[in-house]
Amino acid sequence: MASSDLEQLCSHINEKIANIKRTLSLRNCGQEPTLKTTLGKIGDEIIVVNELLNKLELEIQYQEQTNHSLKELCESLEEDYKDVEHLKENIPPHLPQVTVSQNFANVSDLDPEEPVKVEEPVPTKKPPKEQRSIKEMLFITSDEFNGIPAYMKSRLTYCQINDVIKEINKAVVSKYKILHQPKKSMSSVARNLYHRFIDEETKDTKGHYFIVEADIKEFTALKADKRFHVILNILRHCRRLSEVRGGGLTRYVIT
């Protein structure tokens, strides 16, 4: 064996021996009564620091999602501003140009003895039939979120819960638009959904807006997984929905 290989082997063995000595020394320190109290306090401090790190992680996630939402809102506002500017610069020439002289005549120019002609109002078209409103779930407020027990919300953030509410509302609106639609104008797909919706109704859901998991899969990209059901439990806690069971189905009623 070369001398360099032997030196490396000796060095490795010595390092292992040193590690064992340090381990034994630390174990002996832990057995000393004077150090047990100190080590216990250090352990408590580590737990507190770990909890603070978890809270910090949740806050960072919330701020990142808020920042993302604000960026999307800013981009949307910029698009709207461009559209308004475009409309302003491209007003159709055939539209009537309203001037002050047309609307406000000088009183001194009027003949007091000449009868004033009153123009007949132009009959307006009958407004379209008002669409039936669809009840949607209210978003969770920050105070409500802070009042949710920690064991219930775990690492879920304020934005994540409200994002699910947004998708649930999407499913509710999509479902009841079909139910409010005239049957003659329905496609075959919509007609099949319509019949399913009717079959799922019970005396307990009469007059209430509700959805089932099939509606979530039909109208949203949400997955009915464990996380989704945890959020449903939170929404029940916050009195945003209730459950009506029967016929092998769970109906989520908007409250």
GROMACS .gro file of C-alpha atoms in nm:
model
  255
    1MET     CA    1   0.000   0.000   0.000
    2ALA     CA    2   0.136   0.342  -0.092
    3SER     CA    3   0.229   0.578   0.193
    4SER     CA    4  -0.022   0.841   0.070
    5ASP     CA    5  -0.307   0.585   0.087
    6LEU     CA    6  -0.203   0.485   0.437
    7GLU     CA    7  -0.197   0.848   0.550
    8GLN     CA    8  -0.547   0.905   0.409
    9LEU     CA    9  -0.675   0.593   0.588
   10CYS     CA   10  -0.520   0.705   0.917
   11SER     CA   11  -0.667   1.049   0.874
   12HIS     CA   12  -1.011   0.903   0.809
   13ILE     CA   13  -0.992   0.676   1.115
   14ASN     CA   14  -0.875   0.963   1.336
   15GLU     CA   15  -1.164   1.179   1.213
   16LYS     CA   16  -1.413   0.902   1.299
   17ILE     CA   17  -1.259   0.865   1.645
   18ALA     CA   18  -1.283   1.241   1.702
   19ASN     CA   19  -1.651   1.238   1.601
   20ILE     CA   20  -1.721   0.953   1.843
   21LYS     CA   21  -1.547   1.141   2.125
   22ARG     CA   22  -1.752   1.455   2.055
   23THR     CA   23  -2.073   1.251   2.050
   24LEU     CA   24  -1.991   1.087   2.381
   25SER     CA   25  -1.899   1.423   2.528
   26LEU     CA   26  -2.231   1.576   2.419
   27ARG     CA   27  -2.422   1.276   2.556
   28ASN     CA   28  -2.249   1.313   2.890
   29CYS     CA   29  -2.331   1.685   2.892
   30GLY     CA   30  -2.698   1.602   2.844
   31GLN     CA   31  -2.693   1.387   3.159
   32GLU     CA   32  -2.570   1.671   3.381
   33PRO     CA   33  -2.856   1.822   3.589
   34THR     CA   34  -2.723   2.175   3.546
   35LEU     CA   35  -2.736   2.145   3.167
   36LYS     CA   36  -3.070   1.965   3.136
   37THR     CA   37  -3.263   2.285   3.216
   38THR     CA   38  -3.060   2.483   2.962
   39LEU     CA   39  -3.110   2.218   2.694
   40GLY     CA   40  -3.485   2.212   2.769
   41LYS     CA   41  -3.506   2.590   2.723
   42ILE     CA   42  -3.316   2.563   2.396
   43GLY     CA   43  -3.563   2.297   2.278
   44ASP     CA   44  -3.858   2.525   2.366
   45GLU     CA   45  -3.697   2.814   2.180
   46ILE     CA   46  -3.645   2.594   1.874
   47ILE     CA   47  -4.018   2.504   1.874
   48VAL     CA   48  -4.113   2.874   1.897
   49VAL     CA   49  -3.875   2.963   1.614
   50ASN     CA   50  -4.019   2.680   1.401
   51GLU     CA   51  -4.373   2.812   1.456
   52LEU     CA   52  -4.262   3.163   1.361
   53LEU     CA   53  -4.101   3.028   1.045
   54ASN     CA   54  -4.426   2.851   0.951
   55LYS     CA   55  -4.622   3.174   1.001
   56LEU     CA   56  -4.364   3.364   0.798
   57GLU     CA   57  -4.392   3.110   0.517
   58LEU     CA   58  -4.773   3.150   0.510
   59GLU     CA   59  -4.741   3.529   0.509
   60ILE     CA   60  -4.491   3.516   0.222
   61GLN     CA   61  -4.728   3.293   0.021
   62TYR     CA   62  -5.017   3.532   0.089
   63GLN     CA   63  -4.811   3.837  -0.014
   64GLU     CA   64  -4.692   3.661  -0.331
   65GLN     CA   65  -5.048   3.572  -0.430
   66THR     CA   66  -5.168   3.925  -0.347
   67ASN     CA   67  -4.887   4.067  -0.558
   68HIS     CA   68  -4.984   3.836  -0.845
   69SER     CA   69  -5.350   3.942  -0.818
   70LEU     CA   70  -5.252   4.310  -0.817
   71LYS     CA   71  -5.036   4.260  -1.127
   72GLU     CA   72  -5.329   4.096  -1.309
   73LEU     CA   73  -5.557   4.383  -1.201
   74CYS     CA   74  -5.302   4.639  -1.320
   75GLU     CA   75  -5.271   4.466  -1.658
   76SER     CA   76  -5.651   4.456  -1.689
   77LEU     CA   77  -5.676   4.827  -1.609
   78GLU     CA   78  -5.409   4.908  -1.865
   79GLU     CA   79  -5.602   4.714  -2.132
   80ASP     CA   80  -5.924   4.898  -2.038
   81TYR     CA   81  -5.742   5.232  -2.057
   82LYS     CA   82  -5.610   5.149  -2.404
   83ASP     CA   83  -5.960   5.052  -2.517
   84VAL     CA   84  -6.103   5.380  -2.387
   85GLU     CA   85  -5.829   5.580  -2.559
   86HIS     CA   86  -5.893   5.392  -2.883
   87LEU     CA   87  -6.266   5.465  -2.864
   88LYS     CA   88  -6.196   5.828  -2.786
   89GLU     CA   89  -5.971   5.866  -3.090
   90ASN     CA   90  -6.202   5.675  -3.323
   91ILE     CA   91  -6.549   5.819  -3.264
   92PRO     CA   92  -6.768   5.734  -3.567
   93PRO     CA   93  -6.830   6.046  -3.781
   94HIS     CA   94  -7.199   5.966  -3.826
   95LEU     CA   95  -7.275   6.022  -3.459
   96PRO     CA   96  -7.452   6.357  -3.394
   97GLN     CA   97  -7.227   6.634  -3.271
   98VAL     CA   98  -7.390   6.803  -2.973
   99THR     CA   99  -7.304   7.171  -2.932
  100VAL     CA  100  -7.402   7.423  -2.667
  101SER     CA  101  -7.600   7.635  -2.918
  102GLN     CA  102  -7.823   7.337  -2.994
  103ASN     CA  103  -7.912   7.268  -2.636
  104PHE     CA  104  -7.913   7.610  -2.473
  105ALA     CA  105  -8.087   7.882  -2.672
  106ASN     CA  106  -8.040   8.245  -2.580
  107VAL     CA  107  -8.355   8.359  -2.400
  108SER     CA  108  -8.333   8.708  -2.553
  109ASP     CA  109  -8.370   8.562  -2.906
  110LEU     CA  110  -8.709   8.407  -2.832
  111ASP     CA  111  -9.029   8.582  -2.933
  112PRO     CA  112  -9.244   8.603  -2.619
  113GLU     CA  113  -9.566   8.595  -2.827
  114GLU     CA  114  -9.462   8.296  -3.038
  115PRO     CA  115  -9.580   7.968  -2.889
  116VAL     CA  116  -9.305   7.736  -2.787
  117LYS     CA  117  -9.302   7.413  -2.978
  118VAL     CA  118  -9.264   7.108  -2.762
  119GLU     CA  119  -9.104   6.818  -2.942
  120GLU     CA  120  -9.264   6.481  -2.900
  121PRO     CA  121  -9.035   6.240  -2.714
  122VAL     CA  122  -8.901   5.966  -2.932
  123PRO     CA  123  -9.048   5.636  -2.817
  124THR     CA  124  -8.777   5.418  -2.674
  125LYS     CA  125  -8.747   5.053  -2.740
  126LYS     CA  126  -8.884   4.822  -2.477
  127PRO     CA  127  -8.599   4.719  -2.250
  128PRO     CA  128  -8.502   4.355  -2.270
  129LYS     CA  129  -8.650   4.122  -2.016
  130GLU     CA  130  -8.453   4.140  -1.695
  131GLN     CA  131  -8.246   3.830  -1.634
  132ARG     CA  132  -8.306   3.635  -1.317
  133SER     CA  133  -8.036   3.689  -1.059
  134ILE     CA  134  -7.833   3.393  -0.939
  135LYS     CA  135  -7.722   3.377  -0.579
  136GLU     CA  136  -7.346   3.353  -0.539
  137MET     CA  137  -7.132   3.274  -0.237
  138LEU     CA  138  -6.980   3.573  -0.058
  139PHE     CA  139  -6.602   3.584  -0.030
  140ILE     CA  140  -6.434   3.525   0.306
  141THR     CA  141  -6.324   3.846   0.480
  142SER     CA  142  -5.984   3.885   0.644
  143ASP     CA  143  -6.148   3.892   0.988
  144GLU     CA  144  -6.330   3.566   0.915
  145PHE     CA  145  -6.007   3.411   0.790
  146ASN     CA  146  -5.825   3.510   1.109
  147GLY     CA  147  -6.109   3.354   1.311
  148ILE     CA  148  -6.075   3.012   1.146
  149PRO     CA  149  -5.907   2.762   1.385
  150ALA     CA  150  -5.547   2.690   1.292
  151TYR     CA  151  -5.604   2.314   1.289
  152MET     CA  152  -5.879   2.364   1.030
  153LYS     CA  153  -5.703   2.592   0.782
  154SER     CA  154  -5.356   2.442   0.830
  155ARG     CA  155  -5.133   2.604   0.565
  156LEU     CA  156  -5.418   2.732   0.348
  157THR     CA  157  -5.406   3.101   0.269
  158TYR     CA  158  -5.676   3.367   0.247
  159CYS     CA  159  -5.640   3.386  -0.132
  160GLN     CA  160  -5.656   3.009  -0.182
  161ILE     CA  161  -5.991   2.987  -0.002
  162ASN     CA  162  -6.140   3.278  -0.196
  163ASP     CA  163  -6.009   3.132  -0.523
  164VAL     CA  164  -6.213   2.818  -0.453
  165ILE     CA  165  -6.519   3.033  -0.374
  166LYS     CA  166  -6.471   3.202  -0.711
  167GLU     CA  167  -6.472   2.864  -0.888
  168ILE     CA  168  -6.777   2.745  -0.691
  169ASN     CA  169  -6.963   3.059  -0.797
  170LYS     CA  170  -6.862   2.988  -1.155
  171ALA     CA  171  -7.020   2.643  -1.130
  172VAL     CA  172  -7.336   2.782  -0.966
  173VAL     CA  173  -7.384   3.049  -1.235
  174SER     CA  174  -7.318   2.801  -1.518
  175LYS     CA  175  -7.567   2.552  -1.375
  176TYR     CA  176  -7.850   2.797  -1.314
  177LYS     CA  177  -7.806   2.972  -1.648
  178ILE     CA  178  -7.895   2.636  -1.803
  179LEU     CA  179  -8.190   2.592  -1.566
  180HIS     CA  180  -8.319   2.943  -1.652
  181GLN     CA  181  -8.269   2.891  -2.025
  182PRO     CA  182  -8.575   2.820  -2.246
  183LYS     CA  183  -8.583   2.450  -2.331
  184LYS     CA  184  -8.636   2.517  -2.701
  185SER     CA  185  -8.299   2.693  -2.728
  186MET     CA  186  -8.103   2.422  -2.544
  187SER     CA  187  -7.843   2.207  -2.713
  188SER     CA  188  -7.847   1.833  -2.653
  189VAL     CA  189  -7.563   1.866  -2.401
  190ALA     CA  190  -7.742   2.141  -2.210
  191ARG     CA  191  -8.067   1.941  -2.216
  192ASN     CA  192  -7.894   1.639  -2.063
  193LEU     CA  193  -7.745   1.858  -1.792
  194TYR     CA  194  -8.085   2.017  -1.734
  195HIS     CA  195  -8.245   1.678  -1.668
  196ARG     CA  196  -7.963   1.582  -1.431
  197PHE     CA  197  -8.008   1.907  -1.238
  198ILE     CA  198  -8.380   1.841  -1.202
  199ASP     CA  199  -8.323   1.483  -1.086
  200GLU     CA  200  -8.080   1.602  -0.816
  201GLU     CA  201  -8.331   1.840  -0.656
  202THR     CA  202  -8.510   1.741  -0.335
  203LYS     CA  203  -8.771   1.899  -0.112
  204ASP     CA  204  -8.486   2.023   0.112
  205THR     CA  205  -8.316   2.209  -0.175
  206LYS     CA  206  -8.634   2.367  -0.314
  207GLY     CA  207  -8.585   2.742  -0.343
  208HIS     CA  208  -8.212   2.716  -0.274
  209TYR     CA  209  -7.908   2.729  -0.501
  210PHE     CA  210  -7.684   2.424  -0.476
  211ILE     CA  211  -7.424   2.223  -0.665
  212VAL     CA  212  -7.275   1.874  -0.647
  213GLU     CA  213  -6.924   1.747  -0.719
  214ALA     CA  214  -7.026   1.663  -1.077
  215ASP     CA  215  -7.094   2.036  -1.134
  216ILE     CA  216  -6.747   2.123  -1.006
  217LYS     CA  217  -6.594   1.879  -1.256
  218GLU     CA  218  -6.826   1.998  -1.536
  219PHE     CA  219  -6.778   2.374  -1.507
  220THR     CA  220  -6.442   2.430  -1.331
  221ALA     CA  221  -6.085   2.307  -1.329
  222LEU     CA  222  -6.096   2.224  -0.958
  223LYS     CA  223  -6.020   1.874  -0.836
  224ALA     CA  224  -6.247   1.727  -0.568
  225ASP     CA  225  -5.946   1.613  -0.365
  226LYS     CA  226  -5.859   1.622   0.005
  227ARG     CA  227  -5.760   1.992  -0.010
  228PHE     CA  228  -6.091   2.081  -0.174
  229HIS     CA  229  -6.290   1.907   0.100
  230VAL     CA  230  -6.082   2.081   0.368
  231ILE     CA  231  -6.185   2.415   0.213
  232LEU     CA  232  -6.551   2.300   0.201
  233ASN     CA  233  -6.524   2.229   0.574
  234ILE     CA  234  -6.394   2.585   0.626
  235LEU     CA  235  -6.681   2.726   0.421
  236ARG     CA  236  -6.928   2.533   0.637
  237HIS     CA  237  -6.758   2.675   0.944
  238CYS     CA  238  -6.794   3.027   0.800
  239ARG     CA  239  -7.162   2.956   0.714
  240ARG     CA  240  -7.110   3.000   0.342
  241LEU     CA  241  -7.270   2.665   0.260
  242SER     CA  242  -7.452   2.370   0.411
  243GLU     CA  243  -7.484   2.008   0.306
  244VAL     CA  244  -7.795   1.813   0.207
  245ARG     CA  245  -7.734   1.441   0.166
  246GLY     CA  246  -7.957   1.183   0.003
  247GLY     CA  247  -7.968   0.937  -0.283
  248GLY     CA  248  -7.592   0.886  -0.268
  249LEU     CA  249  -7.527   1.256  -0.337
  250THR     CA  250  -7.396   1.541  -0.128
  251ARG     CA  251  -7.554   1.872  -0.227
  252TYR     CA  252  -7.364   2.190  -0.133
  253VAL     CA  253  -7.626   2.457  -0.069
  254ILE     CA  254  -7.526   2.825  -0.092
  255THR     CA  255  -7.633   2.998   0.231
   0.00000   0.00000   0.00000
